[in-house]
Coordinates of C-alpha atoms in Angstrom, one line a residue:
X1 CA 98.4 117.3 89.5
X2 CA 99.6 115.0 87.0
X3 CA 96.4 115.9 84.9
X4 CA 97.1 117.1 80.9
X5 CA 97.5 120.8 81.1
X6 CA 95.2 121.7 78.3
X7 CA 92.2 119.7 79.7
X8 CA 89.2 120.7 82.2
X9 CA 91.1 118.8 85.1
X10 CA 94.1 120.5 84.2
X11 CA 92.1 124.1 84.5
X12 CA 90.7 122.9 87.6
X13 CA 93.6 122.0 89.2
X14 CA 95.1 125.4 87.9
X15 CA 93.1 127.4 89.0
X16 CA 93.0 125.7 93.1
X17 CA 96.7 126.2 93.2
X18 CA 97.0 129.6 92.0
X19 CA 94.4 130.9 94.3
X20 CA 95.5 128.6 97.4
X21 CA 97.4 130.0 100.1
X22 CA 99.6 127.0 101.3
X23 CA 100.1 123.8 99.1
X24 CA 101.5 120.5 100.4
X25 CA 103.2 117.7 98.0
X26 CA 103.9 113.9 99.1
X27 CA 106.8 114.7 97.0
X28 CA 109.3 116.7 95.0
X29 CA 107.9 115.3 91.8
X30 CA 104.3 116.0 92.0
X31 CA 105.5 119.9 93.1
X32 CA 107.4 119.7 89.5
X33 CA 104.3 118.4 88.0
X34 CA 101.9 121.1 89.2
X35 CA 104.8 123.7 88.2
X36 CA 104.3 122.6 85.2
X37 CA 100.3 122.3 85.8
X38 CA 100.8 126.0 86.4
X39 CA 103.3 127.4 83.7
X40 CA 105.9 128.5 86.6
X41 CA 109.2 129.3 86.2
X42 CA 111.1 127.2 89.4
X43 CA 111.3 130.6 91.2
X44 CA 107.8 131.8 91.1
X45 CA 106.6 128.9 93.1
X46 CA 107.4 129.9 96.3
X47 CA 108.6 128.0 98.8
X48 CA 106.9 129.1 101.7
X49 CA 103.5 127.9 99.9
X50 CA 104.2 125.5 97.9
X51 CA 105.7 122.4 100.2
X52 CA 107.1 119.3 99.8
X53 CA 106.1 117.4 103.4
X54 CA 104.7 113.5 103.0
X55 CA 102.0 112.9 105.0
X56 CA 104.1 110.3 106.3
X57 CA 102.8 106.7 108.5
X58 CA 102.1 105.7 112.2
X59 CA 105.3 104.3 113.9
X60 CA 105.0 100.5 114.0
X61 CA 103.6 98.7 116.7
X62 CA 105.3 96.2 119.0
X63 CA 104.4 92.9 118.0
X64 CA 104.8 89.5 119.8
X65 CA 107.9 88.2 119.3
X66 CA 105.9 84.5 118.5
X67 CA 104.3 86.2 116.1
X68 CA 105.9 86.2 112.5
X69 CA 106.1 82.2 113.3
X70 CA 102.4 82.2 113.7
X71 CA 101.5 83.4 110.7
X72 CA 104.1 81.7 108.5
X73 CA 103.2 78.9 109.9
X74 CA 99.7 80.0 108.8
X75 CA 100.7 80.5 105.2
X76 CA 103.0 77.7 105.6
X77 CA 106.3 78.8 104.8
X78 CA 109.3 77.7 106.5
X79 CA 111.4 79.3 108.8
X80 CA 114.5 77.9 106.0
X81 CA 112.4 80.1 103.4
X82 CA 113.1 84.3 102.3
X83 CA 109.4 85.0 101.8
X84 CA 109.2 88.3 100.0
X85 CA 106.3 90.5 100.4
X86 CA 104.1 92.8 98.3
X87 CA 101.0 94.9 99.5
X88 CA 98.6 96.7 97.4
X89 CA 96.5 96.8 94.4
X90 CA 96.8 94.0 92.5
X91 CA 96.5 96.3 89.2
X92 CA 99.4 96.0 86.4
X93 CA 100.0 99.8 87.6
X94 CA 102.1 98.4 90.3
X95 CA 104.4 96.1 88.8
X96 CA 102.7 93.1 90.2
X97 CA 102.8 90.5 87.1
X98 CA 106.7 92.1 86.8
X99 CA 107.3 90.7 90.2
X100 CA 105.4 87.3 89.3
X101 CA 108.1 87.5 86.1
X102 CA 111.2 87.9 88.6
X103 CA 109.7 85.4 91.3
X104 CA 109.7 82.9 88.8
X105 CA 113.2 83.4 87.5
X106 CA 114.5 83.7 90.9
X107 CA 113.0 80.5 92.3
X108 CA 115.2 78.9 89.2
X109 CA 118.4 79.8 91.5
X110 CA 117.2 79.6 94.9
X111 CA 114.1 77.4 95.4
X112 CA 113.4 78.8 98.9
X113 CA 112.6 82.4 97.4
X114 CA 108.7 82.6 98.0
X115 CA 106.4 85.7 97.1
X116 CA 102.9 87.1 99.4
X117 CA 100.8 89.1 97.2
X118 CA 98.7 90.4 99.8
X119 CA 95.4 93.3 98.2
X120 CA 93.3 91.4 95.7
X121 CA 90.4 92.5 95.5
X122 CA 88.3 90.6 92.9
X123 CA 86.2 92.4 90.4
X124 CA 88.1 95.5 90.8
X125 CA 91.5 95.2 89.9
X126 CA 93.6 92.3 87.9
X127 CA 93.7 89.5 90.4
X128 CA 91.9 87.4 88.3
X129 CA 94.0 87.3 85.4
X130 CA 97.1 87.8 87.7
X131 CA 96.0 84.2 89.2
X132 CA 95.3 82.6 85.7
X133 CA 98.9 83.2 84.7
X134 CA 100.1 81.9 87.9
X135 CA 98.0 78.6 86.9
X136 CA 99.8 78.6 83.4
X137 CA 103.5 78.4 85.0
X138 CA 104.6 74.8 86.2
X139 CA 105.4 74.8 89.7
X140 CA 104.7 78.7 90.4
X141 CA 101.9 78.3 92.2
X142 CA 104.1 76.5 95.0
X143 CA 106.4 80.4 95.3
X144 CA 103.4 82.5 95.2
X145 CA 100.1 83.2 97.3
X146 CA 97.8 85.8 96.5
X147 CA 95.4 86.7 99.2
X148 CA 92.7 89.7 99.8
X149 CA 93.3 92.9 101.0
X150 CA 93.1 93.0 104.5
X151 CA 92.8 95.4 107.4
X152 CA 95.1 98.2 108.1
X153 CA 96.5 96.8 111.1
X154 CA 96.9 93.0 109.9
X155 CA 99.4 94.8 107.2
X156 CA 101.8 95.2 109.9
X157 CA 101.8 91.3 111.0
X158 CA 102.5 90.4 106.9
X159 CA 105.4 93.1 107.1
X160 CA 107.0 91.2 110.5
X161 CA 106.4 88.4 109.0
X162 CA 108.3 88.8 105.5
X163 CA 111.8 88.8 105.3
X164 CA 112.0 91.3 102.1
X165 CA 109.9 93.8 100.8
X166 CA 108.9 94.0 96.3
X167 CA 107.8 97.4 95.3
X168 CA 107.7 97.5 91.3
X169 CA 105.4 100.1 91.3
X170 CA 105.5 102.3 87.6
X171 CA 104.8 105.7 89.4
X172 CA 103.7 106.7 93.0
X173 CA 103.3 110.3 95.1
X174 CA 104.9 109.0 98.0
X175 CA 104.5 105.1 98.3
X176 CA 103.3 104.6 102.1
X177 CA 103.2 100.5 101.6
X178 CA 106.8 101.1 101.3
X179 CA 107.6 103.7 103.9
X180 CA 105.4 101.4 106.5
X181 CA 108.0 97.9 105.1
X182 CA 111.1 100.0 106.1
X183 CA 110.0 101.4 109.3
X184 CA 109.8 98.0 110.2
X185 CA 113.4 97.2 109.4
X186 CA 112.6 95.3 106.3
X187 CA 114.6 95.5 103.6
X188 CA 113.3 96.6 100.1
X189 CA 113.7 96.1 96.3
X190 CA 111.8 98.9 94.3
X191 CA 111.9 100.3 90.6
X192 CA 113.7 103.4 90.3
X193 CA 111.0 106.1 90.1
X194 CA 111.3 109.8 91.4
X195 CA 109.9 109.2 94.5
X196 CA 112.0 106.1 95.3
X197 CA 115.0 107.9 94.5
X198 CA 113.6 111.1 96.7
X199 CA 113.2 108.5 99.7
X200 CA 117.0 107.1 99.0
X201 CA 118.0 110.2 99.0
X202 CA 121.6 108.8 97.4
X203 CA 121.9 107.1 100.9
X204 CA 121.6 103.5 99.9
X205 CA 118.4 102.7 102.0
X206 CA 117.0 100.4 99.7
X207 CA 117.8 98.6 96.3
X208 CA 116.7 100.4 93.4
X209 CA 116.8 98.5 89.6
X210 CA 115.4 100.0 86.3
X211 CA 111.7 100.3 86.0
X212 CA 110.2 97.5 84.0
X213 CA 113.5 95.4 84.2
X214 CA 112.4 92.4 85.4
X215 CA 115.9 90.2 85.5
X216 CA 117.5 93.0 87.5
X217 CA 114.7 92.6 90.0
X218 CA 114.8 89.2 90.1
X219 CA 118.8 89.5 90.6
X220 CA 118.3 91.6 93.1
X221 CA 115.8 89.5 94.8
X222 CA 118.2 86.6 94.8
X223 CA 121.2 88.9 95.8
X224 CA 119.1 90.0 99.3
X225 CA 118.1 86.4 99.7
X226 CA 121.5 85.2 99.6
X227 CA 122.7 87.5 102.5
X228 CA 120.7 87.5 105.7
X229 CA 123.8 89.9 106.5
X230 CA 123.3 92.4 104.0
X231 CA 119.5 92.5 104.6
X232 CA 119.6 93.3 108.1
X233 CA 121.8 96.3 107.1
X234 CA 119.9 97.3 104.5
X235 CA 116.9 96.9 107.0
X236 CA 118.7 98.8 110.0
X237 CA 119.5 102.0 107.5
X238 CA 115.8 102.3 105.8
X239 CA 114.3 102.0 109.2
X240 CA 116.8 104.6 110.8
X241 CA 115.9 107.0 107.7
X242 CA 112.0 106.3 107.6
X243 CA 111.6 107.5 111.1
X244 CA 113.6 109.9 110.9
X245 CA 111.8 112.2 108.2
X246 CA 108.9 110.3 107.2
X247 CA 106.6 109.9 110.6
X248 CA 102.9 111.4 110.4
X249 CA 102.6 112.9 114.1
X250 CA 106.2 114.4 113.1
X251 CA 104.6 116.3 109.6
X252 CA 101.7 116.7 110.6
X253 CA 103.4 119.4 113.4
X254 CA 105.3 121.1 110.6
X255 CA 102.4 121.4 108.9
X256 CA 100.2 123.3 111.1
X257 CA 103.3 125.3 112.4
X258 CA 103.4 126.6 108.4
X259 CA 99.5 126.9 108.7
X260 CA 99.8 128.9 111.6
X261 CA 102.0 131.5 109.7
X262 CA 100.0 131.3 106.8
X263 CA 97.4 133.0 108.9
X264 CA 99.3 135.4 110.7
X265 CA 99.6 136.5 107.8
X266 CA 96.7 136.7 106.9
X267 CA 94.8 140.1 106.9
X268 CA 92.2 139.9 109.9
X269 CA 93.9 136.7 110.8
X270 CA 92.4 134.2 113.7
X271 CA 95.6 132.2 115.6
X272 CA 95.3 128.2 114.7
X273 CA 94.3 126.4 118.5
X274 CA 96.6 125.0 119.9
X275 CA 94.3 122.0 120.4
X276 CA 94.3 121.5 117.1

């Protein structure tokens, strides 16, 4: 939906919504985008088809508790270090030389802050010149590692393994990377975009700085790493909020309970299996 209104996409897109029975947004923002999209006042999109429910992630696994030393022992970085993670594309989209900026005024303060950029994926995004200005800062190389992408399952050993979570990503629908980093208790600094806000919810689940800003993320950064106390909390009340509203098998039943009245009401309606 976020698509120029007076453009083929944007009649496209249009035209789908108008004639769809039952729409569902990751979040409120992209249902105020295709309002727009449409020319809607806020009370002609109705509520019962047009729906804000993220498709929401997995619960996490159990891993072994030896685990997390494993693999920072694998990437070696010390138990004495606050290794702070990011996951995705490597594309200046997602904030990713902004975090390299804060990483490298952190470490000025506290030398044992140390950054896992784990997605590149060479030839198609900006790893490449992401790793040539790591080159051109003294020293950096020694805070920050940038590694492939990997499988969907090894993300959740990187997330055990961190001990706080960077998400300076300019825009988002509904940013599963992070959703996955709290339900597994890890505390997280993101830029303050609409659906960051949407997923604090005012509740103070995660620290939230000014997009672009890249001294208040680093402050931040060095804030979290200066309190193992206040990260745990941090930690405990994303987590606590994450599976709480934001688990797939969880949507994915309200969805096809608002499916299954969509065709009831339906003229010659057929019930929705139950197998389904």
């Amino acid at each position: 939906v976020r698509v120029p209104v007076r453009s083929a996409h944007g009649r496209a897109v249009r035209t789908a919504l108008r004639r769809l029975d039952l729409v569902f947004y990751q979040s409120a923002e992209l249902r105020a985008c295709a309002r727009v999209l449409c020319g809607a006042a806020p009370n002609n999109f109705a509520p019962e088809s047009h729906v804000v429910l993220a498709h929401g992630i997995e619960s996490p696994p159990a891993l072994p508790a030896d685990d997390r030393r494993e693999l920072r022992m694998k990437l070696k970085i010390g138990p004495e270090q606050c290794l702070v993670l990011f996951v995705g594309r490597l594309v200046k989209a997602k904030g990713v030389f902004e975090l390299m900026d804060a990483i490298d005024l952190a470490r000025r303060e506290r030398p044992d802050i140390v950054c896992v950029m784990v997605g590149a994926q060479t030839g198609f995004d900006d790893a490449e010149e992401l790793r040539g200005r790591l080159r051109g800062v003294p020293d950096l190389f020694r805070h920050v590692q940038i590694l492939p992408a990997c499988a969907p399952d090894a993300v959740w050993r990187y997330l055990n393994a961190a001990d706080l979570f960077g998400f300076p990503s300019h825009s988002e629908g509904m940013p599963n990377s992070l959703l996955e980093a709290m339900a597994m208790g890890l505390p997280a600094v993101a830029y303050e975009i609409p659906p960051v806000r949407e997923l604090d919810g005012g509740a103070g689940v995660l620290e939230i700085v000014s997009l672009r800003d890249v001294a208040a993320l680093a402050r931040a950064l060095i804030e979290l790493a200066s309190s193992p106390e206040r990260r745990k909390r941090l930690g405990e009340k994303g987590k606590a909020r994450v599976l709480d509203r934001y688990r797939v098998r969880t949507n994915l039943a309200e969805a096809m309970r608002r499916l299954s009245a969509v065709v009831e009401r339906a003229p010659d309606s057929v019930s929705v299996p139950a197998a389904a």
